[in-house]
Coordinates of C-alpha atoms in Angstrom, one line a residue:
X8 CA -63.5 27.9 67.3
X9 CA -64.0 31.4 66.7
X10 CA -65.7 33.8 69.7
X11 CA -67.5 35.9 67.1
X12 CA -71.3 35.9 67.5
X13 CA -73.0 33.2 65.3
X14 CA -74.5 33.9 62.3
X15 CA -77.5 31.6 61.6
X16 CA -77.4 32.4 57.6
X17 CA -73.3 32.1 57.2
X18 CA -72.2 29.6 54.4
X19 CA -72.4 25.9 55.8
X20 CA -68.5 25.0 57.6
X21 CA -67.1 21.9 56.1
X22 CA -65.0 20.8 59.5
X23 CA -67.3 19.2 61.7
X24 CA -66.8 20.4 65.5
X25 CA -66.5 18.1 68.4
X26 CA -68.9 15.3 69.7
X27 CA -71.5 15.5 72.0
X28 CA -69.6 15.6 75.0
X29 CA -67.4 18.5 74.2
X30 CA -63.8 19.5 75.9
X31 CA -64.3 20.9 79.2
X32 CA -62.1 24.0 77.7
X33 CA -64.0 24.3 74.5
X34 CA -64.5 27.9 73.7
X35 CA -68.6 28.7 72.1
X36 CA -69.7 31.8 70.8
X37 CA -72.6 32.2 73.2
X38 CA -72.8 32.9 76.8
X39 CA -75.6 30.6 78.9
X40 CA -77.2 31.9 81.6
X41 CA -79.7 28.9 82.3
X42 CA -79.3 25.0 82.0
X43 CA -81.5 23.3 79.8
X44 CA -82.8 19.7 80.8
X45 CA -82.5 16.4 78.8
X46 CA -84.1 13.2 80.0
X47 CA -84.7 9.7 78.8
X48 CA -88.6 8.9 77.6
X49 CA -90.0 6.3 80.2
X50 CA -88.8 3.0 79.5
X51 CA -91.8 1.3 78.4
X52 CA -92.1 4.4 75.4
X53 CA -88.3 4.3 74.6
X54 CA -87.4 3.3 71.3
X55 CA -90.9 2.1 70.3
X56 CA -90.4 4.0 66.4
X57 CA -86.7 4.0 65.0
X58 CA -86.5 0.1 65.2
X59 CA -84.1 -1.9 63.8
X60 CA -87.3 -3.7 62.3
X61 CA -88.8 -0.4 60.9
X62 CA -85.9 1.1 59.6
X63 CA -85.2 -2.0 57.4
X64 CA -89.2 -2.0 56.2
X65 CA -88.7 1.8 55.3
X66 CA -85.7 1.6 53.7
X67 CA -86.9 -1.2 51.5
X68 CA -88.5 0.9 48.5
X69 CA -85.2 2.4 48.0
X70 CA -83.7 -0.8 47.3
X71 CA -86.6 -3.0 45.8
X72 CA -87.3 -0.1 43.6
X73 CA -84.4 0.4 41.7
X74 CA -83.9 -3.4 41.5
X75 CA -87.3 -3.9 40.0
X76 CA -86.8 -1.2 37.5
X77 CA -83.4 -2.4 36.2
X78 CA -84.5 -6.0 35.7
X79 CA -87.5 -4.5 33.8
X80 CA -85.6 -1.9 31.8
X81 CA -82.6 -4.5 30.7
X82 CA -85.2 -6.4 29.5
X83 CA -86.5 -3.8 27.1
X84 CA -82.9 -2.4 26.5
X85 CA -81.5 -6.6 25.8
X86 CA -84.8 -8.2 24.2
X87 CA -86.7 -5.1 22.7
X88 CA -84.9 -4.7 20.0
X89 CA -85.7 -8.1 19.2
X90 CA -89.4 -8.2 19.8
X91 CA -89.8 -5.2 17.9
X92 CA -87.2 -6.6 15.1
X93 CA -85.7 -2.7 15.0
X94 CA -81.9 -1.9 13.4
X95 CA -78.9 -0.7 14.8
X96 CA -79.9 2.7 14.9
X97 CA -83.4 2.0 16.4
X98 CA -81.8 -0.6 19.1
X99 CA -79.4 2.1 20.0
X100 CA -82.3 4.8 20.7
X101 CA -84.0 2.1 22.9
X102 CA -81.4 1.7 24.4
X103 CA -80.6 5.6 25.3
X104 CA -84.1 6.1 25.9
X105 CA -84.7 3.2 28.3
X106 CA -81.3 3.9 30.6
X107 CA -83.0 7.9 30.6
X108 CA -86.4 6.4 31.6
X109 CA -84.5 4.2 34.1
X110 CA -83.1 7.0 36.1
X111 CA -86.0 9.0 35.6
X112 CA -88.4 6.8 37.5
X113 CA -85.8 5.3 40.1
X114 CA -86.0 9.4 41.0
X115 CA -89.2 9.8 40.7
X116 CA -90.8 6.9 42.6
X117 CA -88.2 7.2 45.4
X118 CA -89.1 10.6 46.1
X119 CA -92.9 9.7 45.7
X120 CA -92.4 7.2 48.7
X121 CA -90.6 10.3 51.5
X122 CA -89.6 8.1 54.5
X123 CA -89.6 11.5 56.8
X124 CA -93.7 11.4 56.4
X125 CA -93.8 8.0 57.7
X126 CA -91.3 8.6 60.4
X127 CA -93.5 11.6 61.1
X128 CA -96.6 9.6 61.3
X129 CA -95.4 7.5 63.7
X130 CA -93.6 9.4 66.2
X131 CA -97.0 11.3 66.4
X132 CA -98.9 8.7 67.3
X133 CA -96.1 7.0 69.5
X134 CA -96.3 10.6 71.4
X135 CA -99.5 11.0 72.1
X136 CA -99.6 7.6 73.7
X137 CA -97.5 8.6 76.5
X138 CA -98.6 10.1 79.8
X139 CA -97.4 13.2 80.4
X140 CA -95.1 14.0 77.3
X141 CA -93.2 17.4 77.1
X142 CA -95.1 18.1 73.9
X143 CA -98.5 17.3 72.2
X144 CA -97.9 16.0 68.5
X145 CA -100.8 18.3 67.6
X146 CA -99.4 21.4 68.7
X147 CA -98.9 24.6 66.4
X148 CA -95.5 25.2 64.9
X149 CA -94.5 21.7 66.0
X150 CA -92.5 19.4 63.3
X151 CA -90.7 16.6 62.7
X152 CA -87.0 16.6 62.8
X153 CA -83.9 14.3 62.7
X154 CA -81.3 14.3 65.7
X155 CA -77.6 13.6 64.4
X156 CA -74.3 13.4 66.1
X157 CA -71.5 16.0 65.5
X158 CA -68.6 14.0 65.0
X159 CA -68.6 11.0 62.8
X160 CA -68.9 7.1 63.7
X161 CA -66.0 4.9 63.0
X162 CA -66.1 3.3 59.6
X163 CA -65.6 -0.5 59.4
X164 CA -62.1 -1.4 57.4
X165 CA -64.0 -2.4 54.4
X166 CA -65.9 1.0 53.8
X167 CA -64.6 3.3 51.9
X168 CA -64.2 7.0 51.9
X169 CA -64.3 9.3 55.4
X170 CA -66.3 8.8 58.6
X171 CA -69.7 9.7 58.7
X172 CA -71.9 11.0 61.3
X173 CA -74.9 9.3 62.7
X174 CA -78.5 9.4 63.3
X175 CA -79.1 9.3 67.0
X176 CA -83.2 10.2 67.2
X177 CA -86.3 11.3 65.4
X178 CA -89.1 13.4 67.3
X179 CA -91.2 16.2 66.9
X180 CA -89.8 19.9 67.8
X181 CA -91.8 23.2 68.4
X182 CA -90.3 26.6 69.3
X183 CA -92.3 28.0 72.5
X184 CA -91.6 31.8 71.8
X185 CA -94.1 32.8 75.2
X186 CA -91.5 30.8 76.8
X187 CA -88.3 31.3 75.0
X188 CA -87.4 27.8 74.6
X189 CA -87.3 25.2 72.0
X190 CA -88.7 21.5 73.1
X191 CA -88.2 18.1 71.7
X192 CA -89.8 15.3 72.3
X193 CA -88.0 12.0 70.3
X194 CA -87.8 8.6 70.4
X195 CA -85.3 8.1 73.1
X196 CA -85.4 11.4 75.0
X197 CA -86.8 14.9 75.2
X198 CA -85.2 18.0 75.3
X199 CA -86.0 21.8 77.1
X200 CA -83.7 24.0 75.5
X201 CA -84.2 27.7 76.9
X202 CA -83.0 29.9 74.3
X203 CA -80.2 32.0 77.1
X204 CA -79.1 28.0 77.7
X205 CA -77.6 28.3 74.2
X206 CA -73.8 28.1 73.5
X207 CA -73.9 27.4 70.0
X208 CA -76.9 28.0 67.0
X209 CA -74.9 27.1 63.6
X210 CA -75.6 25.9 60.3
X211 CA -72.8 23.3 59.4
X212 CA -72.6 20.3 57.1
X213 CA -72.2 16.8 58.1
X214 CA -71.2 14.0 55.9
X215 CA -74.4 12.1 56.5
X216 CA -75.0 8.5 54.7
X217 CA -72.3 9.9 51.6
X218 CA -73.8 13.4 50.6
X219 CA -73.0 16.5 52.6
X220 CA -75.5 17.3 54.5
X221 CA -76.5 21.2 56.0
X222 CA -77.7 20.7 59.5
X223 CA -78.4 23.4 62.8
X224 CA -76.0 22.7 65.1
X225 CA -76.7 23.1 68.9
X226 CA -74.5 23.5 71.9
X227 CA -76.4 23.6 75.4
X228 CA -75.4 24.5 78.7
X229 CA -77.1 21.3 80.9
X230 CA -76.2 20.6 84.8
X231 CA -73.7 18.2 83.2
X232 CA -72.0 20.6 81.2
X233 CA -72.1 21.4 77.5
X234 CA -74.3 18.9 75.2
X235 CA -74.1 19.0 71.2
X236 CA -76.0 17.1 69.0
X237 CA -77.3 18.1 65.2
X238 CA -81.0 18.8 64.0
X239 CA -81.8 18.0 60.4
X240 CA -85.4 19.5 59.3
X241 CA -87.6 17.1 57.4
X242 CA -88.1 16.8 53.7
X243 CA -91.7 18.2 53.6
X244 CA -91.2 19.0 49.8
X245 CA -89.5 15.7 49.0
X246 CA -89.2 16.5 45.2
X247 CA -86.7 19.2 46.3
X248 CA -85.1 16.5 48.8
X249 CA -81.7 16.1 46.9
X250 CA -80.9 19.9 46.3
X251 CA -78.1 21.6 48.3
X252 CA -79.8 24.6 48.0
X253 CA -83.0 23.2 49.9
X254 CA -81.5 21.6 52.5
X255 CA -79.5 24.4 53.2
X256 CA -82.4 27.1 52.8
X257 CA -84.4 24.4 55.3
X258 CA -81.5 24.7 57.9
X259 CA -81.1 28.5 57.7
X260 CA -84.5 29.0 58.3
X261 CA -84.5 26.8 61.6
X262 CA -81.6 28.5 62.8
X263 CA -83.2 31.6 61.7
X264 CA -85.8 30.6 64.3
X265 CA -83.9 29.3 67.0
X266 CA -81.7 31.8 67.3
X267 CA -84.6 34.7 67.5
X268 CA -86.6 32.8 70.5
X269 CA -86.5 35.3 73.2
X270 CA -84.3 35.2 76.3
X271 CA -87.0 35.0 78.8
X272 CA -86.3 35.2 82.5

């Protein structure tokens, strides 16, 4: 890995760097000078949003959706024709126009129901639950982001095409520029990341679920040693979702603002 300082708005890197338990020899392009603090959230608030349960409930629209609308659309394309007693030509304009209008809505109705605003709603509300949480959901410049491994997961031996990496929390992040340091509060743990505890503010891509996906990556010093993970900002504009461009402007920007927290004490 290269020792040159990090440039937050540098085209996305295509290898993906090393896991979140790095070599004790790995070489960063920043120098910490404080530790930054990772704990688990108290047991009886761990895990209570990214369940197994939820997950399949939100992912459900993307599959009854486009399921629903291609039963209904091959039934216009096979039997409309008929109904309508059109020719060749006629049929064959149906059946253009019905596979266009097919896509069409599949993209439109999957954007219409954005799973990050749900995921968003509940971590909120599953925050401000608990006791003494290291944020308040209702704090300014506070959003919702998606934690991701840097290395990928092992494939099973019937999937095709490369590794992948993996989501491994949702929560809320705000950047605390009076105190120089970025704070997360997730589903699983919660994170105080001074900005001079930095060893690493990148924007990379990460083969996530099959597209390429730009993500900040962060290396921190912690008592442990160095700790890596991914952040992936939300789709707030979820008709822009499925652009490169977007995604990678949304990532630039977080760095961006990581990387300009002050070095305080």
């Amino acid at each position: 890995m290269s020792t040159e300082p990090t440039n937050p708005f540098a085209s996305p890197q295509t290898d993906i760097a090393a896991t979140s338990q790095p070599e004790a020899d790995q070489a960063y392009p920043m120098t910490a000078t404080a530790t930054a603090a990772i704990e688990d959230v108290p047991e009886s608030h761990r895990h209570k949003v990214r369940t197994l349960g939820m997950r399949f409930l939100l992912g459900l629209p993307n599959v009854v959706i486009p399921i629903t609308l291609g039963i209904l659309f091959y039934a216009l394309a096979a039997y409309g024709p008929v109904w309508l007693n059109l020719g060749g030509n006629a049929s064959l304009a149906l059946l253009i126009a019905s596979i266009t209008l097919f896509f069409t809505m599949i993209y439109v109705l999957t954007n219409a129901f954005c799973q990050d605003r749900w995921w968003e709603s509940l971590i909120r509300r599953q925050i401000d639950t608990r006791p003494a949480p290291w944020l308040r959901s209702n704090e300014p410049a506070c959003e919702f982001v998606t934690l991701t491994s840097t290395q990928p997961k092992s494939m099973a031996s019937f999937q095709l095409g490369s590794n992948e990496a993996e989501i491994i929390d949702i929560g809320m992040l705000q950047l605390d520029r009076a105190k120089g340091e970025m704070v997360l509060e997730c589903d699983n743990k919660r994170y105080r990341i001074p900005r001079n505890s930095l060893l690493e503010c990148d924007v990379q891509q990460i083969k996530l679920q099959s597209p390429w996906t730009p993500v900040v990556k962060i290396a921190c010093q912690t008592v442990e040693g160095p700790h890596e993970f991914c952040i992936m900002p939300a789709d707030v504009q979820p008709w822009l979702a499925f652009t490169q461009r977007h995604r990678k402007k949304q990532a630039e920007r977080l760095a961006h603002e990581i990387y300009e927290l002050p070095a305080v004490g």
